Coordinates of C-alpha atoms and ligand atoms in Angstrom, one line a residue:
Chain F
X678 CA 9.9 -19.7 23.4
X679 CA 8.0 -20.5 20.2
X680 CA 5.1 -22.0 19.8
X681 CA 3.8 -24.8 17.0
X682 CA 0.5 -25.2 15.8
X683 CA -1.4 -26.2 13.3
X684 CA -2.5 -23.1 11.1
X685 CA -4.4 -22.1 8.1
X686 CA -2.7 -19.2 6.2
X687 CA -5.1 -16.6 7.6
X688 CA -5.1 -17.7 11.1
X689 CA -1.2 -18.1 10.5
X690 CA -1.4 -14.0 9.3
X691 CA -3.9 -13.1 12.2
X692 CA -1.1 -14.6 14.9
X693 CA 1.8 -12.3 13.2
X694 CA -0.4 -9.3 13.6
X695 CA -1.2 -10.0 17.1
X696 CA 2.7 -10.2 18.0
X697 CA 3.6 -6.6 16.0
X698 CA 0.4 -5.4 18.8
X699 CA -1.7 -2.8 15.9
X700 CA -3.1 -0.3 18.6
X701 CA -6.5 -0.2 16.0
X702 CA -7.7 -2.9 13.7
X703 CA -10.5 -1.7 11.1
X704 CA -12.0 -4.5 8.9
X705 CA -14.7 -5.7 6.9
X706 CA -14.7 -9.4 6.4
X707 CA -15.2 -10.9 2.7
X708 CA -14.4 -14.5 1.2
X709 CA -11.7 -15.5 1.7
X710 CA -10.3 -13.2 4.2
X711 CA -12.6 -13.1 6.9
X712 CA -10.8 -15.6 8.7
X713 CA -8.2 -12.9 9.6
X714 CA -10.9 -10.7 10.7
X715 CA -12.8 -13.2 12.8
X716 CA -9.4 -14.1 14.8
X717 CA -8.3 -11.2 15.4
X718 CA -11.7 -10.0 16.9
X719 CA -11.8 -12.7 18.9
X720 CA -8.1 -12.1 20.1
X721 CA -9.8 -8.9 21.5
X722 CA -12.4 -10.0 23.3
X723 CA -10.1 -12.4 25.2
X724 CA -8.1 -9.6 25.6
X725 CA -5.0 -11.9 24.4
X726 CA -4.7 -8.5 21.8
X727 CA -5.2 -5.2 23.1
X728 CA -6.5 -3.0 20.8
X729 CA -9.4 -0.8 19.4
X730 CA -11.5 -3.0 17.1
X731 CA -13.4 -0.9 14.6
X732 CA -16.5 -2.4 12.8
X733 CA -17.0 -0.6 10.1
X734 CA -19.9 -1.1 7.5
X735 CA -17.3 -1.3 4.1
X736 CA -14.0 -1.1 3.4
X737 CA -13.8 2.4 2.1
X738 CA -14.2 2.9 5.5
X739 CA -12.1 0.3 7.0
X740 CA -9.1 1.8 5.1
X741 CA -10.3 5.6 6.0
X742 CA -10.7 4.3 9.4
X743 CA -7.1 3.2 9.4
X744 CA -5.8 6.0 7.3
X745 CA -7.6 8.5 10.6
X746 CA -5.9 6.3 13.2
X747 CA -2.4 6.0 11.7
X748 CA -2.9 9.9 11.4
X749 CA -2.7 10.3 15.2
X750 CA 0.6 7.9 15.2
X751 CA -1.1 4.4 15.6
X752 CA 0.0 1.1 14.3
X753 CA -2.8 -0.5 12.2
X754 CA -4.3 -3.0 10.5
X755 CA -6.7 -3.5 8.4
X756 CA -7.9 -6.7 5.9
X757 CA -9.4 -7.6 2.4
X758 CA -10.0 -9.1 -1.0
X759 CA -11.1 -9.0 -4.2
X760 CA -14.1 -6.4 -4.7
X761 CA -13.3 -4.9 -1.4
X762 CA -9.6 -4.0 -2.5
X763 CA -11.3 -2.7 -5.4
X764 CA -13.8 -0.7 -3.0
X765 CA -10.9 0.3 -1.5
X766 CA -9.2 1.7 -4.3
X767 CA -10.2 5.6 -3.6
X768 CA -8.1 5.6 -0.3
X769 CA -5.4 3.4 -1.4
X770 CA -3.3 6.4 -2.5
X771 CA -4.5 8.7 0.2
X772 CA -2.9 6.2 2.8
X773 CA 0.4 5.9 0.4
X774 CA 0.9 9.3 -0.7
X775 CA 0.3 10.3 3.0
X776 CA 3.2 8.0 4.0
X777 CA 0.9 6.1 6.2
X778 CA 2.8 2.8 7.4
X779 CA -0.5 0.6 7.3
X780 CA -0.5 -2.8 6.7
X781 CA -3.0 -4.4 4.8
X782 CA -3.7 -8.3 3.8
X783 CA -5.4 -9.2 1.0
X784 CA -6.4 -12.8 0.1
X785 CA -6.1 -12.8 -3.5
X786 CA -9.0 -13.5 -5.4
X787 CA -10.8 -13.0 -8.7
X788 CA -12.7 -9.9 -9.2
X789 CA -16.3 -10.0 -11.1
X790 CA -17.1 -10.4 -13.7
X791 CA -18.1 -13.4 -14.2
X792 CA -18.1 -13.5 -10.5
X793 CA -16.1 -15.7 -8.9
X794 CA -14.9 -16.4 -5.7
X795 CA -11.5 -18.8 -5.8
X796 CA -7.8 -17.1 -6.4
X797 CA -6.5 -15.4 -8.5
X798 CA -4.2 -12.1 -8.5
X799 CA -5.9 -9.7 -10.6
X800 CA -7.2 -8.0 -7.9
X801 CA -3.3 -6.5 -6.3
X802 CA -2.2 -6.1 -9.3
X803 CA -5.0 -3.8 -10.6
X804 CA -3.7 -1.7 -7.8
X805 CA 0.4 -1.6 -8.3
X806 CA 0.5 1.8 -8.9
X807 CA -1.4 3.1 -5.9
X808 CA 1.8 3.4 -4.1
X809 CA 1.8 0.3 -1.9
X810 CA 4.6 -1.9 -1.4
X811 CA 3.1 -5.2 -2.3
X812 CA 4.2 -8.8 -0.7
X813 CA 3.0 -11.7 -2.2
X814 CA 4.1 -15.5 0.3
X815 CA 4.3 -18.7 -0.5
X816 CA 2.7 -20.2 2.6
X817 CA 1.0 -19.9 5.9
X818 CA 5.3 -19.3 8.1
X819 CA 5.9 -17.2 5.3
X820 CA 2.5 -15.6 6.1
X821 CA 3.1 -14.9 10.1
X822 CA 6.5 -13.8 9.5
X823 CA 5.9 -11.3 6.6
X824 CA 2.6 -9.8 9.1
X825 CA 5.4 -8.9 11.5
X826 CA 8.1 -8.3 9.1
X827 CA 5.6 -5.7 7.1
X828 CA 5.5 -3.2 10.3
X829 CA 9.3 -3.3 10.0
X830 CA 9.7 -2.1 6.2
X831 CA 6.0 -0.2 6.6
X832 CA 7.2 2.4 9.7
X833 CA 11.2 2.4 8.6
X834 CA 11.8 5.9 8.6
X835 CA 13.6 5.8 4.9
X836 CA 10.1 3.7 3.7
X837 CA 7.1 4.9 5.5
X838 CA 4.8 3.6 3.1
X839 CA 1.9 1.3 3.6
X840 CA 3.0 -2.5 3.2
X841 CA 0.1 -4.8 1.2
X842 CA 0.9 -8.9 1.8
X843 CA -0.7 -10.4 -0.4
X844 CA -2.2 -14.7 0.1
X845 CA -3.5 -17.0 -2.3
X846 CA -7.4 -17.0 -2.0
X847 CA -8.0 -20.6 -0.8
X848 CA -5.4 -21.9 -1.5
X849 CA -3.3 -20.3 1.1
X850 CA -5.7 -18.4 3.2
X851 CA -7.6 -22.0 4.2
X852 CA -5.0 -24.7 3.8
X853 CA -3.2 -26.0 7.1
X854 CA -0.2 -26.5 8.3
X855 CA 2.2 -26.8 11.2
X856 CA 3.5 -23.0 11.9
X857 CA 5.9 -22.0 14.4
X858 CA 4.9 -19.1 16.6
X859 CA 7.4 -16.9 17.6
X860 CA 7.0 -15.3 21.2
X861 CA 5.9 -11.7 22.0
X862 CA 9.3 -11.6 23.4
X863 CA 10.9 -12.7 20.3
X864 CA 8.0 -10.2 18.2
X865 CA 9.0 -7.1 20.3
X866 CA 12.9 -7.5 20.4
X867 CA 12.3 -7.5 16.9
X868 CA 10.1 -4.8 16.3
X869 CA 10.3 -1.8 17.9
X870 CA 7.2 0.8 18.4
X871 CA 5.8 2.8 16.1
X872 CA 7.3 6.4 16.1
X873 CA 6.5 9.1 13.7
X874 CA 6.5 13.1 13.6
X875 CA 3.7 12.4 10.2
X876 CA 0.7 12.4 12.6
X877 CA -1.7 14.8 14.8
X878 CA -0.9 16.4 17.8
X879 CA -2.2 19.2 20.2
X880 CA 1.3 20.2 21.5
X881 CA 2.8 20.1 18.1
X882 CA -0.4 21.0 15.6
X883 CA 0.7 19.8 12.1
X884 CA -1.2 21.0 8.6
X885 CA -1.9 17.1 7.3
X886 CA -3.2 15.6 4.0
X887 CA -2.4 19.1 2.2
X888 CA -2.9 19.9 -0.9
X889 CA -0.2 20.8 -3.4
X890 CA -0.4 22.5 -6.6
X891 CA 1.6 21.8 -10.2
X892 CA 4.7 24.3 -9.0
X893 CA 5.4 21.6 -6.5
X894 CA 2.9 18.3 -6.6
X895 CA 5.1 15.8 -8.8
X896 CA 8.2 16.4 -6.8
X897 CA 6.0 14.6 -4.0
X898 CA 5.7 11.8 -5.9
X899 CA 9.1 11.7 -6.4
X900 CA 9.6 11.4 -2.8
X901 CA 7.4 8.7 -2.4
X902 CA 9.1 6.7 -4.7
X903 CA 12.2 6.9 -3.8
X904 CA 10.8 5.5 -0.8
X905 CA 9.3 3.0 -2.0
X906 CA 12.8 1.6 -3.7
X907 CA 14.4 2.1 -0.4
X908 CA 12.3 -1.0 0.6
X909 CA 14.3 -3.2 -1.5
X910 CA 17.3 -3.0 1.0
X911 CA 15.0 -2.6 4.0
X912 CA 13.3 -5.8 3.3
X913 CA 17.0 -7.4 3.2
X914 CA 17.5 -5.7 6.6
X915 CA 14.1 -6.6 8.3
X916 CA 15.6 -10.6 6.9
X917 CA 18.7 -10.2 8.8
X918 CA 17.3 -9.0 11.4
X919 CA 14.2 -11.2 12.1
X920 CA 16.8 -14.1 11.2
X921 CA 18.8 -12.9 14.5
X922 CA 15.7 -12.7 16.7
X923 CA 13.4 -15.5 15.1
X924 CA 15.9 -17.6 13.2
X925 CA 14.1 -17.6 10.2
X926 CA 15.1 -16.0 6.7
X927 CA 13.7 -15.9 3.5
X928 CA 16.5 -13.3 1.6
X929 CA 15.2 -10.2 -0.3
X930 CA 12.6 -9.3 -2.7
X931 CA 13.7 -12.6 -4.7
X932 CA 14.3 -15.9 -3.4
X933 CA 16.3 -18.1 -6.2
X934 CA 16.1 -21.6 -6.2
X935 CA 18.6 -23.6 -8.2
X936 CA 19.5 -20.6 -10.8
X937 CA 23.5 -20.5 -10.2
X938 CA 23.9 -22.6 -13.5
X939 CA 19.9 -22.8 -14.5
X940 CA 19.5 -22.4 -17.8
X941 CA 15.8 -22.3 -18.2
X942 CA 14.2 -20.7 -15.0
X943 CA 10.6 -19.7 -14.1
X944 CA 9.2 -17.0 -12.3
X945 CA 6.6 -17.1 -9.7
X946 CA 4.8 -15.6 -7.4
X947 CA 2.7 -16.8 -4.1
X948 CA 1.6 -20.4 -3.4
X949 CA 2.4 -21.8 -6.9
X950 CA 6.0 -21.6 -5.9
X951 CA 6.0 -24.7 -3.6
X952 CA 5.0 -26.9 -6.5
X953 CA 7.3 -25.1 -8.9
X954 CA 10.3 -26.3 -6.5
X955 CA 8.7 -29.9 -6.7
X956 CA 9.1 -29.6 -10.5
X957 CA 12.6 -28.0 -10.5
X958 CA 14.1 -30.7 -8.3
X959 CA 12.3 -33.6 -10.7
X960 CA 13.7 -31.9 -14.0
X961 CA 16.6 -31.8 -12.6
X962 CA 16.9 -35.4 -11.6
X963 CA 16.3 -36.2 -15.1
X964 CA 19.1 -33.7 -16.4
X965 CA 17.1 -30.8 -17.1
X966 CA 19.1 -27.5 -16.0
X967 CA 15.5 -25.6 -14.7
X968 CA 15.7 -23.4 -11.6
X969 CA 13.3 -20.8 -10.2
X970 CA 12.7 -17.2 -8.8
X971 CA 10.1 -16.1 -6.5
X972 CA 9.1 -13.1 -6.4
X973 CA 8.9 -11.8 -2.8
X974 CA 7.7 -7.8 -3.7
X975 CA 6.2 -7.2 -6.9
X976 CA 6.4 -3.0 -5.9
X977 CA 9.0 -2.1 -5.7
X978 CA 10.1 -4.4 -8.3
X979 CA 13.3 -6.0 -8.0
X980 CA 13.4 -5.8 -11.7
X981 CA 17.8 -5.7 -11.6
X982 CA 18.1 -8.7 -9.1
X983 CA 15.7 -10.8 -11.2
X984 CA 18.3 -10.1 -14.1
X985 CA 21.4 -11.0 -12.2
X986 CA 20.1 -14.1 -10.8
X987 CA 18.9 -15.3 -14.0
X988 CA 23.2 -15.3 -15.1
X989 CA 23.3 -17.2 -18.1
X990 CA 19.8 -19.1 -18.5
X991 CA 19.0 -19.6 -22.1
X992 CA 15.2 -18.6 -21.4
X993 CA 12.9 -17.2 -18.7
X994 CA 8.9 -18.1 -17.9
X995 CA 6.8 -15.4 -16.1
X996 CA 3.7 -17.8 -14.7
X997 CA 1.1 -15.5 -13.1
X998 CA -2.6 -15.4 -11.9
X999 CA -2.9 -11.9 -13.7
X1000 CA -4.1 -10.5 -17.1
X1001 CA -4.2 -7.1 -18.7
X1002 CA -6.9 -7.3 -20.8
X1003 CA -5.6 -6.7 -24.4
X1004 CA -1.8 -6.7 -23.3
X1005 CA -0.6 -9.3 -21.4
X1006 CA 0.7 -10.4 -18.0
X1007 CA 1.6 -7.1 -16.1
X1008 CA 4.6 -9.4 -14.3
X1009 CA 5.8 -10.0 -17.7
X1010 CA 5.7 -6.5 -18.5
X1011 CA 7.7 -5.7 -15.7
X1012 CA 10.0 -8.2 -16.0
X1013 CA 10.6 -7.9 -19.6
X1014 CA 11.3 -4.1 -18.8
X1015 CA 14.4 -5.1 -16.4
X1016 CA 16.0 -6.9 -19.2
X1017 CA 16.0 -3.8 -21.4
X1018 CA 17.1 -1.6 -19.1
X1019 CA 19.9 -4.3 -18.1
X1020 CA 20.5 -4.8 -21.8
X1021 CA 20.2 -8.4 -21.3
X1022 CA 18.6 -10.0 -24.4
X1023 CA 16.9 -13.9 -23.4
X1024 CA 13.3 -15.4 -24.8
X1025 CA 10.9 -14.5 -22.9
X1026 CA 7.6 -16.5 -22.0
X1027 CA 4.8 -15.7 -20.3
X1028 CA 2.7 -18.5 -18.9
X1029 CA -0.7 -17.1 -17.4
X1030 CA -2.8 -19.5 -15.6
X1031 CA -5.0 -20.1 -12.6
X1032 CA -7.6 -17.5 -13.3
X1033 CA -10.9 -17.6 -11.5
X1034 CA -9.4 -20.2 -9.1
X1035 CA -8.3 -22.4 -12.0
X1036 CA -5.9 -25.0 -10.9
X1037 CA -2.2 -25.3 -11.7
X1038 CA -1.1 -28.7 -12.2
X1039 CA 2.5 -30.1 -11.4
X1040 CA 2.6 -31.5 -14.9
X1041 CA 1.4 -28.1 -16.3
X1042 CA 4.8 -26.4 -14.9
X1043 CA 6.5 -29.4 -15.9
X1044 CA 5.1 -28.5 -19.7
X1045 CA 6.2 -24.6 -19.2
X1046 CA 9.6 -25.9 -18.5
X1047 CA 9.6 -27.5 -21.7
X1048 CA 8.3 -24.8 -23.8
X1049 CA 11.1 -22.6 -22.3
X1050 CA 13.9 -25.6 -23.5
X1051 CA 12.8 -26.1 -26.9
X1052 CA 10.8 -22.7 -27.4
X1053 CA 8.8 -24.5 -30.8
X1054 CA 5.6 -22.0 -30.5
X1055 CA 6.3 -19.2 -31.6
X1056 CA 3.3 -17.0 -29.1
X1057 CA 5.3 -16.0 -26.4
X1058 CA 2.3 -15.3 -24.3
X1059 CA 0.7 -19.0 -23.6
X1060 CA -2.2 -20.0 -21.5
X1061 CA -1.9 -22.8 -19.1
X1062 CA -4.7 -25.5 -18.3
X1063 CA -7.7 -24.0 -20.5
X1064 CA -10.6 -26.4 -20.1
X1065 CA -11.4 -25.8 -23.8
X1066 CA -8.5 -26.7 -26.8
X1067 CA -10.2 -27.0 -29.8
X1068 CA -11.8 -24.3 -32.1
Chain M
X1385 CA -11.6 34.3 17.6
X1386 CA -8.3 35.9 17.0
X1387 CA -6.9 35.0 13.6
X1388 CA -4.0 32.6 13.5
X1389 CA -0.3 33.8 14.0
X1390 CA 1.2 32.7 10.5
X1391 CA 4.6 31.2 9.7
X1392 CA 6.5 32.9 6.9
X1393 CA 6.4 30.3 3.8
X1394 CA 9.5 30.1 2.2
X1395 CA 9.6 28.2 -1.4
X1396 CA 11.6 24.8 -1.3
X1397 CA 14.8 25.5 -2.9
X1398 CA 16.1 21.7 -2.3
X1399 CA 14.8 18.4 -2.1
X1400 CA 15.1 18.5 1.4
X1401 CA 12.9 21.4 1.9
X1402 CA 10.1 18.8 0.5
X1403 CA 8.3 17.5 3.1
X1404 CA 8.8 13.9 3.6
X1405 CA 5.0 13.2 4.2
X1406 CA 2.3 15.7 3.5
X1407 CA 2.5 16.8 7.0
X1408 CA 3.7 20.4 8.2
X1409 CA 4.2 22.8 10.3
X1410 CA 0.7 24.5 11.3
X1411 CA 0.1 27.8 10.5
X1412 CA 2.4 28.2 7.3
X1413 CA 0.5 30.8 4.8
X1414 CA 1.7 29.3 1.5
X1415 CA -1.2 30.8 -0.6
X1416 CA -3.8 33.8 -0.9
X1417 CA -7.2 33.3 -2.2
X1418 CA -8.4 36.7 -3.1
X1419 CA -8.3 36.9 -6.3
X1420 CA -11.9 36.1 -7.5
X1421 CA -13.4 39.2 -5.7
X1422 CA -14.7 42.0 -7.5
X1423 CA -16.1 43.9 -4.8
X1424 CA -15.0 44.0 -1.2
X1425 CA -17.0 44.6 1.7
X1426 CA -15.9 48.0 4.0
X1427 CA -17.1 48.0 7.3
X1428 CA -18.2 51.3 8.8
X1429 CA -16.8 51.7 12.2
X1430 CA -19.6 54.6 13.3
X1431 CA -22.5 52.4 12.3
X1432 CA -21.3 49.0 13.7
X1433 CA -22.6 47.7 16.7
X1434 CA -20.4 45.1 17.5
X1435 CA -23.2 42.5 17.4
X1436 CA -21.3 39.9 15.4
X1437 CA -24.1 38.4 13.0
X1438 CA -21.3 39.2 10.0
X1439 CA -18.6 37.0 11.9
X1440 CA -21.0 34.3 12.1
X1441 CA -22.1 34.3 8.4
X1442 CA -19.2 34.8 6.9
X1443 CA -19.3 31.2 4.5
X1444 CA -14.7 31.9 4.7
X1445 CA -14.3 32.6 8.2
X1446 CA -12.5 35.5 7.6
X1447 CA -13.8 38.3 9.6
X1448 CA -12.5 38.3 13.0
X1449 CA -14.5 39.5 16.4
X1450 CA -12.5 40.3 19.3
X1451 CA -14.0 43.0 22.0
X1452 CA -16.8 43.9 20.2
X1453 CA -14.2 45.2 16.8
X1454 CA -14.6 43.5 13.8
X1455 CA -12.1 43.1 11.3
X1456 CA -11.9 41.1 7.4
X1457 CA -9.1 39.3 6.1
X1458 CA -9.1 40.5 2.7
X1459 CA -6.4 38.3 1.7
X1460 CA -9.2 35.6 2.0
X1461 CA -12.3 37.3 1.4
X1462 CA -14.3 35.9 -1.3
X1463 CA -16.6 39.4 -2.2
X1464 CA -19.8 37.3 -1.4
X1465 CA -21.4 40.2 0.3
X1466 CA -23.3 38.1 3.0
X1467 CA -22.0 39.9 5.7
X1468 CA -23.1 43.1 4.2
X1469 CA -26.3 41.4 3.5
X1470 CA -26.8 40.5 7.4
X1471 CA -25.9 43.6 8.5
X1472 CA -28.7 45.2 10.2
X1473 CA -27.0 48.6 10.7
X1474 CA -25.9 48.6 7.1
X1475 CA -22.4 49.2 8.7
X1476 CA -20.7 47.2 5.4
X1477 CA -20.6 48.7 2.2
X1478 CA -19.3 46.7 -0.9
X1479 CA -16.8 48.2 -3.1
X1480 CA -16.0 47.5 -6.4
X1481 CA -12.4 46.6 -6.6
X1482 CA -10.3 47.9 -9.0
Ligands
LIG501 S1 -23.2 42.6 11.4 FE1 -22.9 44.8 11.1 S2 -23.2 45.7 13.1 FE2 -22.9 43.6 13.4 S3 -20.8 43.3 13.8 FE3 -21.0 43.0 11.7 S4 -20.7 45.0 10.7 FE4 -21.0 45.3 12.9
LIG502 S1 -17.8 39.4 1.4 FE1 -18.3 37.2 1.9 S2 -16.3 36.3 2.3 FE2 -16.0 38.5 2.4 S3 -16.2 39.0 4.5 FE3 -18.2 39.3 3.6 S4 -19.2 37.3 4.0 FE4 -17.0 37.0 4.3

């Protein structure tokens, strides 16, 4: 039987972790993840969780400390944001080019400088090329269900590659909501243990975390990503199959929202995409064809699905939380890759907002809609709410 | 102290032979380290003792002790000359290699 309670998106994370049982948790907290941290230490100590609790004193080390333990075959966890991603970033590839299935949340927020603390998501996508699969939800059920859903795609023998889900700093990580809990009867029917030959053992001894030379390095990396694409059907399959056991389903890497016969459609990721619905259904009452796609995994991008959904719209809107720094939105990049590979020719926008915990009104979505129908200005890379308009 | 039994390497000749992880087999010699050395230390059997100081300084671990005979692993050995160094009985000679 499932349970319903009232949930903020990190307490709603640290109850999906607690159902896929992680045999060792190592964390550090930081703003605004700590949440997860604090609950699931607390889980415990009332020995309502039973695992080994690591403190460790950064998160280099709470990653290392995860990379050691999934190295003897356990199930982990492990927590952060921001700065501490960044801190992070050292063992990020050690853990995915080691095929460790660990899953990591991250509360998306802005990284220094100026410093800031609210959301944004430069800090995940900094790291897309470290090998991780990256989630990004939409809200706190989205957030419990993808915790539990990650150990699926993360330890699927065609994947094994650590799983990052990724939360809106504030936004989603302290915002409430009514959340339906599934059972631990429900969470292990649907996820099985942890089994791997990619670990230490006496009976067995294994040479781990080798080294490998030019003759034979890159076709590693090969390897890896092939695994990584492979997620893009797991993720379907970890759907169908937490649909069976749960009854809840969210589709694949995209989730499309009015786009059959859209003709101008925006792309979002994260908590943004609530609203975005909102704004689709109120165009559309007043005759304006808009629809929307949400990204689900930004790595491995989903690049060709975004293109077929998008089926005959006359323009397309990337909005993110993300800049490169003298390019542009790296979602945009991506995305305006897939149609060139897909030969698909559309204007393309790219609406970057929300920086530094900015926020993102419903009539500013309304406005990129508007700019995708009559496409006047000619800069296809636009800023969204800037406090300051004039020279 | 014995050295290691080692597993024949074979090169990958398909993408299956790629491990899937980098995780292995233990034990599989896949490359020598030798070739930096330009003199290799010779160990006198007549003059050694059997105490061991050479096994325990050796900065590669490649000198073996089992029942008082010593062995090196030249295939490892770096050409330091600390064990020859150590050696109280002046039992190891270095060599220049050729
Ligand atoms: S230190 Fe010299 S005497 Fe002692 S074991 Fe080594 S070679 Fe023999
Ligand atoms: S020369 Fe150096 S590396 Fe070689 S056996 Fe002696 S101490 Fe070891």
């Amino acid at each position: 039987m499932s349970d319903k309670r009232f949930l903020s998106g990190d307490e709603a994370f640290a109850e999906g972790i607690r159902l896929a049982r992680p045999q060792v948790i190592s964390a550090y907290p930081i703003t605004p993840q700590t949440i997860v941290v604090e609950e699931l230490a607390s889980m415990v100590e009332r020995q309502s969780l039973k695992s080994e609790f690591i403190h460790v004193e950064s998160e280099h080390s709470a990653l290392s400390c995860a990379i050691g333990a999934s190295s003897v075959g356990a199930r982990t966890f492990t927590a952060t944001s921001s700065q501490g991603l960044l801190y992070m970033a050292e063992c990020l590839p050690y853990a995915a080019g080691g095929r460790f299935p660990i899953v990591m949340m991250n509360a998306n927020r802005s990284t220094a400088l100026p410093w800031n603390i609210y959301g944004d998501q430069r800090d995940s996508i900094s790291q897309l090329d470290s090998g991780w699969i990256q989630i990004y939800v939409e809200d706190a059920q989205e957030a419990l269900d993808m915790a539990l859903q990650s150990y699926y795609i993360a330890e699927h023998k065609g994947v094994s590659v650590p799983v990052m889900v990724n939360l809106d700093g504030f936004i989603l990580t302290h915002t409430y909501e009514a959340v339906e809990i599934p059972s631990i009867e429900e969470a292990d029917a649907f996820l099985p243990p942890y089994v791997t030959d990619n670990k230490m053992d006496l009976e067995q001894p294994k040479n781990m975390a080798f080294t490998v030379g030019p003759n034979l390095n890159m076709e590693f990396h090969i390897k890896h990503h092939e695994a990584m694409l492979t997620a893009l059907d797991v993720l379907n399959e970890s759907d169908q199959r937490y649909g069976k056991v749960v009854g809840r389903r969210y589709g694949g890497a995209i989730g499309t929202y009015h786009t059959e016969d859209a003709e101008y459609v925006l792309i979002t990721l994260g908590s943004i995409t609530g609203m975005a619905r909102n704004v689709v259904d109120d165009l559309r009452a007043s005759g304006v064809k808009a629809g929307l796609i949400k990204l689900r995994m930004v790595r491995p991008f989903p690049g060709d699905q975004i293109v077929k959904a998008l089926g005959l719209a006359k323009a397309v809107g990337t909005l993110e939380k993300d800049i490169s720094f003298g390019a542009e939105g790296t979602i945009y990049t991506n995305v305006n890759s897939a149609f060139l590979k897909n030969k698909r020719v559309i204007p393309s926008y790219n609406f970057i907002g929300g920086l530094g915990g900015r926020d993102i009104t419903k009539e500013q979505l309304t406005e990129c809609f508007y700019k995708l129908r009559e496409q006047k200005e000619a800069e296809p890379i636009q800023y969204i709410g800037l406090a300051i308009k004039e020279g | 102290m014995k050295q290691v039994k080692l597993i024949e390497y074979e090169e990958p000749k398909t993408w299956a032979d790629i491990p899937w992880a980098t995780c292995s087999e233990a034990g599989i010699l896949i490359t020598k380290n030798a070739g930096w050395r330009n003199e290799r230390p010779v160990i006198d059997p007549k003059k050694c003792i059997g105490c061991g100081q050479c096994y325990l300084y050796c900065p590669d671990g490649v000198i073996s002790f089992a029942e008082g005979e010593v062995s090196i692993d030249y295939d490892f050995c770096k050409g330091c000359g600390i064990c020859s160094g150590i050696c109280r009985r002046g039992a190891i000679r270095m060599e220049e290699e050729r």
